[in-house]
Amino acid sequence: MTRLITRFLPLALLILLFLLAGLAGGPGQSMDLAIMHFMAELRTSVPTLVEVAAALTLLGGAAVTLPVAALAALVLLLRRQSIRACILVATVLGERTLVHALKEWVGRPRPLDGEFDVGSMAFPSGHAANSMTVYLAIAILAGPAAYRRQLVVAAVFFSVAIGLTRIFLGVHWSSDVIGGWALGLTSILLAVAAARRSGALPLETKHEVVGGHGDAVDQDKSA
């Protein structure tokens, strides 16, 4: 029972966080409004940051994330890791489809004083969700096993930075981005579960943990 709770607790917490961001955020929420006003003042005070954020935010868009994901899937196919490639593609496309559907269903309006106009609805942030999903999926499914932990950390920091640009540029409420991150991480948890269940991402214990030392090591021979 304890093992079952431990396994599903992160997923349950992410879903709860997503729901809270969707239900309690938006233009009528004081914290979202306060953060948006602060970011507007910051953009006026430090205009150089706007250019940097505008360049960085592009890395979370479809024009970058989709080709990068496709390239990673192709690399996996060339390695004859077809199951991982299929999981990667299904995760990325499934998450994107869900984001678009949720935007239309929730129908949350975007902030009015952003740096540029965006036609779609606000919640959840596609850039936040897409970058978290794509870059983490690549790190876990396509990255070399020996460097997977470092790649995962880098992917998370990179995705967080992209999400923050959406708030700074005034095109998303902070709760939109939090919801996007939660959705992206949920997609990754499901992808990892599918990969491990299929045997495409094996995890074995290298040695017993004695005195708090040692850990589980991925025995991925082909990565």
PDB file of C-alpha atoms in Angstrom:
ATOM      1  CA  MET A   1       0.000   0.000   0.000  1.00  0.00           C
ATOM      2  CA  THR A   2       2.798   2.420   0.903  1.00  0.00           C
ATOM      3  CA  ARG A   3       4.576   1.640  -2.351  1.00  0.00           C
ATOM      4  CA  LEU A   4       1.383   2.287  -4.316  1.00  0.00           C
ATOM      5  CA  ILE A   5       0.885   5.668  -2.620  1.00  0.00           C
ATOM      6  CA  THR A   6       4.526   6.631  -3.241  1.00  0.00           C
ATOM      7  CA  ARG A   7       4.205   5.726  -6.895  1.00  0.00           C
ATOM      8  CA  PHE A   8       1.067   7.747  -7.587  1.00  0.00           C
ATOM      9  CA  LEU A   9       1.553  10.644  -5.148  1.00  0.00           C
ATOM     10  CA  PRO A  10       3.668  12.826  -7.516  1.00  0.00           C
ATOM     11  CA  LEU A  11       1.095  12.378 -10.277  1.00  0.00           C
ATOM     12  CA  ALA A  12      -1.780  13.222  -7.932  1.00  0.00           C
ATOM     13  CA  LEU A  13       0.019  16.334  -6.649  1.00  0.00           C
ATOM     14  CA  LEU A  14       0.708  17.568 -10.181  1.00  0.00           C
ATOM     15  CA  ILE A  15      -2.910  17.090 -11.193  1.00  0.00           C
ATOM     16  CA  LEU A  16      -4.010  18.944  -8.053  1.00  0.00           C
ATOM     17  CA  LEU A  17      -1.603  21.794  -8.811  1.00  0.00           C
ATOM     18  CA  PHE A  18      -2.935  21.989 -12.360  1.00  0.00           C
ATOM     19  CA  LEU A  19      -6.529  22.138 -11.144  1.00  0.00           C
ATOM     20  CA  LEU A  20      -5.732  24.820  -8.570  1.00  0.00           C
ATOM     21  CA  ALA A  21      -3.955  26.932 -11.199  1.00  0.00           C
ATOM     22  CA  GLY A  22      -6.942  26.571 -13.497  1.00  0.00           C
ATOM     23  CA  LEU A  23      -9.638  27.246 -10.936  1.00  0.00           C
ATOM     24  CA  ALA A  24      -7.994  29.886  -8.743  1.00  0.00           C
ATOM     25  CA  GLY A  25      -5.933  31.869 -11.253  1.00  0.00           C
ATOM     26  CA  GLY A  26      -6.533  34.328 -14.033  1.00  0.00           C
ATOM     27  CA  PRO A  27      -7.553  37.982 -14.379  1.00  0.00           C
ATOM     28  CA  GLY A  28      -9.726  37.913 -11.267  1.00  0.00           C
ATOM     29  CA  GLN A  29      -6.972  36.631  -8.989  1.00  0.00           C
ATOM     30  CA  SER A  30      -5.090  39.253  -6.966  1.00  0.00           C
ATOM     31  CA  MET A  31      -1.722  37.470  -7.045  1.00  0.00           C
ATOM     32  CA  ASP A  32      -1.813  37.057 -10.821  1.00  0.00           C
ATOM     33  CA  LEU A  33      -2.717  40.733 -11.185  1.00  0.00           C
ATOM     34  CA  ALA A  34       0.032  41.866  -8.803  1.00  0.00           C
ATOM     35  CA  ILE A  35       2.664  39.815 -10.640  1.00  0.00           C
ATOM     36  CA  MET A  36       1.465  41.126 -13.993  1.00  0.00           C
ATOM     37  CA  HIS A  37       1.704  44.760 -12.834  1.00  0.00           C
ATOM     38  CA  PHE A  38       5.177  44.132 -11.416  1.00  0.00           C
ATOM     39  CA  MET A  39       6.344  42.601 -14.705  1.00  0.00           C
ATOM     40  CA  ALA A  40       4.953  45.558 -16.659  1.00  0.00           C
ATOM     41  CA  GLU A  41       6.988  47.942 -14.499  1.00  0.00           C
ATOM     42  CA  LEU A  42      10.067  45.742 -14.864  1.00  0.00           C
ATOM     43  CA  ARG A  43       9.763  45.725 -18.646  1.00  0.00           C
ATOM     44  CA  THR A  44       9.640  49.525 -18.608  1.00  0.00           C
ATOM     45  CA  SER A  45      12.611  49.798 -16.239  1.00  0.00           C
ATOM     46  CA  VAL A  46      14.834  47.249 -18.022  1.00  0.00           C
ATOM     47  CA  PRO A  47      13.891  47.229 -21.725  1.00  0.00           C
ATOM     48  CA  THR A  48      16.962  45.143 -22.628  1.00  0.00           C
ATOM     49  CA  LEU A  49      15.430  42.190 -20.818  1.00  0.00           C
ATOM     50  CA  VAL A  50      12.482  42.318 -23.186  1.00  0.00           C
ATOM     51  CA  GLU A  51      14.722  41.501 -26.153  1.00  0.00           C
ATOM     52  CA  VAL A  52      16.387  38.647 -24.270  1.00  0.00           C
ATOM     53  CA  ALA A  53      13.054  37.218 -23.118  1.00  0.00           C
ATOM     54  CA  ALA A  54      11.554  37.553 -26.600  1.00  0.00           C
ATOM     55  CA  ALA A  55      14.445  35.519 -28.038  1.00  0.00           C
ATOM     56  CA  LEU A  56      14.342  32.872 -25.314  1.00  0.00           C
ATOM     57  CA  THR A  57      10.582  32.417 -25.467  1.00  0.00           C
ATOM     58  CA  LEU A  58      10.845  31.317 -29.111  1.00  0.00           C
ATOM     59  CA  LEU A  59      12.563  28.120 -27.948  1.00  0.00           C
ATOM     60  CA  GLY A  60       9.287  27.008 -26.388  1.00  0.00           C
ATOM     61  CA  GLY A  61       7.239  27.507 -29.548  1.00  0.00           C
ATOM     62  CA  ALA A  62       6.122  24.886 -32.050  1.00  0.00           C
ATOM     63  CA  ALA A  63       8.643  26.078 -34.649  1.00  0.00           C
ATOM     64  CA  VAL A  64      11.451  24.837 -32.385  1.00  0.00           C
ATOM     65  CA  THR A  65      10.017  22.145 -30.118  1.00  0.00           C
ATOM     66  CA  LEU A  66       8.396  20.057 -32.848  1.00  0.00           C
ATOM     67  CA  PRO A  67      11.483  19.802 -35.108  1.00  0.00           C
ATOM     68  CA  VAL A  68      13.692  19.100 -32.076  1.00  0.00           C
ATOM     69  CA  ALA A  69      11.342  16.333 -30.934  1.00  0.00           C
ATOM     70  CA  ALA A  70      11.202  14.901 -34.460  1.00  0.00           C
ATOM     71  CA  LEU A  71      15.007  14.874 -34.651  1.00  0.00           C
ATOM     72  CA  ALA A  72      15.251  13.115 -31.284  1.00  0.00           C
ATOM     73  CA  ALA A  73      12.714  10.512 -32.435  1.00  0.00           C
ATOM     74  CA  LEU A  74      14.734   9.951 -35.615  1.00  0.00           C
ATOM     75  CA  VAL A  75      17.903   9.443 -33.561  1.00  0.00           C
ATOM     76  CA  LEU A  76      16.079   6.866 -31.446  1.00  0.00           C
ATOM     77  CA  LEU A  77      14.914   5.055 -34.580  1.00  0.00           C
ATOM     78  CA  LEU A  78      18.470   4.997 -35.930  1.00  0.00           C
ATOM     79  CA  ARG A  79      19.520   3.445 -32.606  1.00  0.00           C
ATOM     80  CA  ARG A  80      16.763   0.863 -33.110  1.00  0.00           C
ATOM     81  CA  GLN A  81      14.929   2.103 -30.043  1.00  0.00           C
ATOM     82  CA  SER A  82      11.551   2.236 -31.763  1.00  0.00           C
ATOM     83  CA  ILE A  83       9.485   1.929 -28.568  1.00  0.00           C
ATOM     84  CA  ARG A  84      11.183   4.970 -27.057  1.00  0.00           C
ATOM     85  CA  ALA A  85      10.690   6.864 -30.321  1.00  0.00           C
ATOM     86  CA  CYS A  86       6.976   6.052 -30.344  1.00  0.00           C
ATOM     87  CA  ILE A  87       6.573   7.051 -26.697  1.00  0.00           C
ATOM     88  CA  LEU A  88       8.402  10.326 -27.347  1.00  0.00           C
ATOM     89  CA  VAL A  89       6.226  11.207 -30.350  1.00  0.00           C
ATOM     90  CA  ALA A  90       2.996  10.143 -28.623  1.00  0.00           C
ATOM     91  CA  THR A  91       3.868  12.153 -25.514  1.00  0.00           C
ATOM     92  CA  VAL A  92       4.699  15.331 -27.414  1.00  0.00           C
ATOM     93  CA  LEU A  93       1.707  15.198 -29.756  1.00  0.00           C
ATOM     94  CA  GLY A  94      -0.673  14.085 -27.016  1.00  0.00           C
ATOM     95  CA  GLU A  95       0.381  16.924 -24.725  1.00  0.00           C
ATOM     96  CA  ARG A  96       0.068  19.522 -27.482  1.00  0.00           C
ATOM     97  CA  THR A  97      -3.407  18.278 -28.419  1.00  0.00           C
ATOM     98  CA  LEU A  98      -4.493  18.395 -24.786  1.00  0.00           C
ATOM     99  CA  VAL A  99      -3.153  21.937 -24.363  1.00  0.00           C
ATOM    100  CA  HIS A 100      -5.157  23.207 -27.341  1.00  0.00           C
ATOM    101  CA  ALA A 101      -8.309  21.464 -26.114  1.00  0.00           C
ATOM    102  CA  LEU A 102      -7.922  22.813 -22.589  1.00  0.00           C
ATOM    103  CA  LYS A 103      -7.355  26.362 -23.835  1.00  0.00           C
ATOM    104  CA  GLU A 104     -10.666  26.309 -25.679  1.00  0.00           C
ATOM    105  CA  TRP A 105     -12.493  24.581 -22.823  1.00  0.00           C
ATOM    106  CA  VAL A 106     -11.252  26.890 -20.045  1.00  0.00           C
ATOM    107  CA  GLY A 107     -11.470  30.009 -22.211  1.00  0.00           C
ATOM    108  CA  ARG A 108      -9.351  32.192 -19.929  1.00  0.00           C
ATOM    109  CA  PRO A 109      -8.485  35.576 -21.523  1.00  0.00           C
ATOM    110  CA  ARG A 110      -4.888  36.686 -21.734  1.00  0.00           C
ATOM    111  CA  PRO A 111      -3.478  39.815 -20.065  1.00  0.00           C
ATOM    112  CA  LEU A 112      -4.207  42.999 -21.978  1.00  0.00           C
ATOM    113  CA  ASP A 113      -0.830  44.710 -21.666  1.00  0.00           C
ATOM    114  CA  GLY A 114       1.517  42.076 -23.106  1.00  0.00           C
ATOM    115  CA  GLU A 115       4.417  42.811 -25.409  1.00  0.00           C
ATOM    116  CA  PHE A 116       2.657  41.190 -28.366  1.00  0.00           C
ATOM    117  CA  ASP A 117      -0.772  39.878 -29.305  1.00  0.00           C
ATOM    118  CA  VAL A 118      -1.478  36.143 -29.153  1.00  0.00           C
ATOM    119  CA  GLY A 119      -4.649  34.756 -30.653  1.00  0.00           C
ATOM    120  CA  SER A 120      -5.204  31.708 -28.454  1.00  0.00           C
ATOM    121  CA  MET A 121      -6.632  31.520 -24.942  1.00  0.00           C
ATOM    122  CA  ALA A 122      -4.386  31.745 -21.879  1.00  0.00           C
ATOM    123  CA  PHE A 123      -4.707  28.582 -19.773  1.00  0.00           C
ATOM    124  CA  PRO A 124      -2.588  26.536 -19.761  1.00  0.00           C
ATOM    125  CA  SER A 125       0.558  28.091 -21.195  1.00  0.00           C
ATOM    126  CA  GLY A 126       1.523  26.130 -24.288  1.00  0.00           C
ATOM    127  CA  HIS A 127       5.121  27.327 -24.197  1.00  0.00           C
ATOM    128  CA  ALA A 128       5.505  26.200 -20.582  1.00  0.00           C
ATOM    129  CA  ALA A 129       3.852  22.831 -21.152  1.00  0.00           C
ATOM    130  CA  ASN A 130       5.473  22.138 -24.510  1.00  0.00           C
ATOM    131  CA  SER A 131       9.016  23.003 -23.458  1.00  0.00           C
ATOM    132  CA  MET A 132       8.735  20.999 -20.230  1.00  0.00           C
ATOM    133  CA  THR A 133       7.407  18.007 -22.143  1.00  0.00           C
ATOM    134  CA  VAL A 134       9.732  18.078 -25.135  1.00  0.00           C
ATOM    135  CA  TYR A 135      13.041  18.860 -23.471  1.00  0.00           C
ATOM    136  CA  LEU A 136      12.469  16.527 -20.520  1.00  0.00           C
ATOM    137  CA  ALA A 137      11.264  13.725 -22.793  1.00  0.00           C
ATOM    138  CA  ILE A 138      14.386  14.076 -24.908  1.00  0.00           C
ATOM    139  CA  ALA A 139      16.635  14.126 -21.839  1.00  0.00           C
ATOM    140  CA  ILE A 140      15.060  10.978 -20.413  1.00  0.00           C
ATOM    141  CA  LEU A 141      14.299   8.942 -23.525  1.00  0.00           C
ATOM    142  CA  ALA A 142      17.038  10.003 -25.936  1.00  0.00           C
ATOM    143  CA  GLY A 143      19.852  11.274 -23.708  1.00  0.00           C
ATOM    144  CA  PRO A 144      22.861   9.084 -22.883  1.00  0.00           C
ATOM    145  CA  ALA A 145      22.179   7.099 -19.717  1.00  0.00           C
ATOM    146  CA  ALA A 146      25.464   8.189 -18.134  1.00  0.00           C
ATOM    147  CA  TYR A 147      24.437  11.868 -18.332  1.00  0.00           C
ATOM    148  CA  ARG A 148      20.682  11.528 -17.923  1.00  0.00           C
ATOM    149  CA  ARG A 149      20.480  13.136 -14.493  1.00  0.00           C
ATOM    150  CA  GLN A 150      22.423  16.211 -15.647  1.00  0.00           C
ATOM    151  CA  LEU A 151      20.325  16.456 -18.802  1.00  0.00           C
ATOM    152  CA  VAL A 152      17.109  16.253 -16.792  1.00  0.00           C
ATOM    153  CA  VAL A 153      18.234  19.075 -14.487  1.00  0.00           C
ATOM    154  CA  ALA A 154      19.243  21.196 -17.483  1.00  0.00           C
ATOM    155  CA  ALA A 155      15.925  20.504 -19.236  1.00  0.00           C
ATOM    156  CA  VAL A 156      13.922  21.528 -16.168  1.00  0.00           C
ATOM    157  CA  PHE A 157      15.861  24.772 -15.689  1.00  0.00           C
ATOM    158  CA  PHE A 158      15.579  25.568 -19.386  1.00  0.00           C
ATOM    159  CA  SER A 159      11.826  24.920 -19.399  1.00  0.00           C
ATOM    160  CA  VAL A 160      11.328  27.007 -16.265  1.00  0.00           C
ATOM    161  CA  ALA A 161      13.221  29.872 -17.879  1.00  0.00           C
ATOM    162  CA  ILE A 162      11.020  29.685 -20.977  1.00  0.00           C
ATOM    163  CA  GLY A 163       7.900  29.695 -18.823  1.00  0.00           C
ATOM    164  CA  LEU A 164       9.096  32.737 -16.905  1.00  0.00           C
ATOM    165  CA  THR A 165       9.547  34.654 -20.160  1.00  0.00           C
ATOM    166  CA  ARG A 166       5.823  34.245 -20.807  1.00  0.00           C
ATOM    167  CA  ILE A 167       5.010  35.952 -17.520  1.00  0.00           C
ATOM    168  CA  PHE A 168       7.653  38.633 -17.993  1.00  0.00           C
ATOM    169  CA  LEU A 169       6.453  39.452 -21.511  1.00  0.00           C
ATOM    170  CA  GLY A 170       2.907  39.823 -20.201  1.00  0.00           C
ATOM    171  CA  VAL A 171       1.359  37.219 -22.513  1.00  0.00           C
ATOM    172  CA  HIS A 172       0.402  34.826 -19.709  1.00  0.00           C
ATOM    173  CA  TRP A 173      -0.810  34.983 -16.135  1.00  0.00           C
ATOM    174  CA  SER A 174       1.542  33.293 -13.679  1.00  0.00           C
ATOM    175  CA  SER A 175      -1.073  30.612 -13.004  1.00  0.00           C
ATOM    176  CA  ASP A 176      -1.156  29.825 -16.751  1.00  0.00           C
ATOM    177  CA  VAL A 177       2.536  29.010 -16.640  1.00  0.00           C
ATOM    178  CA  ILE A 178       2.263  27.005 -13.423  1.00  0.00           C
ATOM    179  CA  GLY A 179      -0.529  25.002 -15.008  1.00  0.00           C
ATOM    180  CA  GLY A 180       1.590  24.475 -18.110  1.00  0.00           C
ATOM    181  CA  TRP A 181       4.521  23.204 -16.087  1.00  0.00           C
ATOM    182  CA  ALA A 182       2.259  20.860 -14.129  1.00  0.00           C
ATOM    183  CA  LEU A 183       0.745  19.495 -17.331  1.00  0.00           C
ATOM    184  CA  GLY A 184       4.164  19.002 -18.895  1.00  0.00           C
ATOM    185  CA  LEU A 185       5.502  17.162 -15.846  1.00  0.00           C
ATOM    186  CA  THR A 186       2.370  15.002 -15.739  1.00  0.00           C
ATOM    187  CA  SER A 187       2.967  14.032 -19.368  1.00  0.00           C
ATOM    188  CA  ILE A 188       6.545  13.109 -18.540  1.00  0.00           C
ATOM    189  CA  LEU A 189       5.553  10.942 -15.567  1.00  0.00           C
ATOM    190  CA  LEU A 190       3.142   9.041 -17.785  1.00  0.00           C
ATOM    191  CA  ALA A 191       5.765   8.694 -20.521  1.00  0.00           C
ATOM    192  CA  VAL A 192       8.357   7.343 -18.093  1.00  0.00           C
ATOM    193  CA  ALA A 193       5.809   4.907 -16.658  1.00  0.00           C
ATOM    194  CA  ALA A 194       4.963   3.670 -20.162  1.00  0.00           C
ATOM    195  CA  ALA A 195       8.637   3.348 -21.099  1.00  0.00           C
ATOM    196  CA  ARG A 196       9.479   1.389 -17.971  1.00  0.00           C
ATOM    197  CA  ARG A 197       6.427  -0.836 -18.254  1.00  0.00           C
ATOM    198  CA  SER A 198       7.359  -1.687 -21.839  1.00  0.00           C
ATOM    199  CA  GLY A 199      10.951  -2.410 -20.831  1.00  0.00           C
ATOM    200  CA  ALA A 200      12.281   0.381 -23.045  1.00  0.00           C
ATOM    201  CA  LEU A 201      13.634   2.258 -20.021  1.00  0.00           C
ATOM    202  CA  PRO A 202      14.904  -0.387 -17.591  1.00  0.00           C
ATOM    203  CA  LEU A 203      15.950   0.561 -14.088  1.00  0.00           C
ATOM    204  CA  GLU A 204      17.992  -1.866 -12.047  1.00  0.00           C
ATOM    205  CA  THR A 205      19.787  -1.660  -8.739  1.00  0.00           C
ATOM    206  CA  LYS A 206      23.522  -1.723  -9.226  1.00  0.00           C
ATOM    207  CA  HIS A 207      24.217  -2.684  -5.614  1.00  0.00           C
ATOM    208  CA  GLU A 208      22.536  -2.654  -2.253  1.00  0.00           C
ATOM    209  CA  VAL A 209      22.210   0.669  -0.502  1.00  0.00           C
ATOM    210  CA  VAL A 210      24.366   0.544   2.612  1.00  0.00           C
ATOM    211  CA  GLY A 211      24.527   3.403   5.067  1.00  0.00           C
ATOM    212  CA  GLY A 212      22.658   5.700   2.698  1.00  0.00           C
ATOM    213  CA  HIS A 213      25.123   5.277  -0.177  1.00  0.00           C
ATOM    214  CA  GLY A 214      24.488   3.987  -3.643  1.00  0.00           C
ATOM    215  CA  ASP A 215      21.477   4.383  -5.859  1.00  0.00           C
ATOM    216  CA  ALA A 216      19.553   2.875  -8.705  1.00  0.00           C
ATOM    217  CA  VAL A 217      21.386   2.947 -12.012  1.00  0.00           C
ATOM    218  CA  ASP A 218      19.817   2.729 -15.429  1.00  0.00           C
ATOM    219  CA  GLN A 219      21.279  -0.246 -17.231  1.00  0.00           C
ATOM    220  CA  ASP A 220      20.661   1.122 -20.710  1.00  0.00           C
ATOM    221  CA  LYS A 221      23.133  -0.644 -22.929  1.00  0.00           C
ATOM    222  CA  SER A 222      22.029   0.958 -26.159  1.00  0.00           C
ATOM    223  CA  ALA A 223      21.977   4.560 -24.921  1.00  0.00           C
TER     224      ALA A 223
END
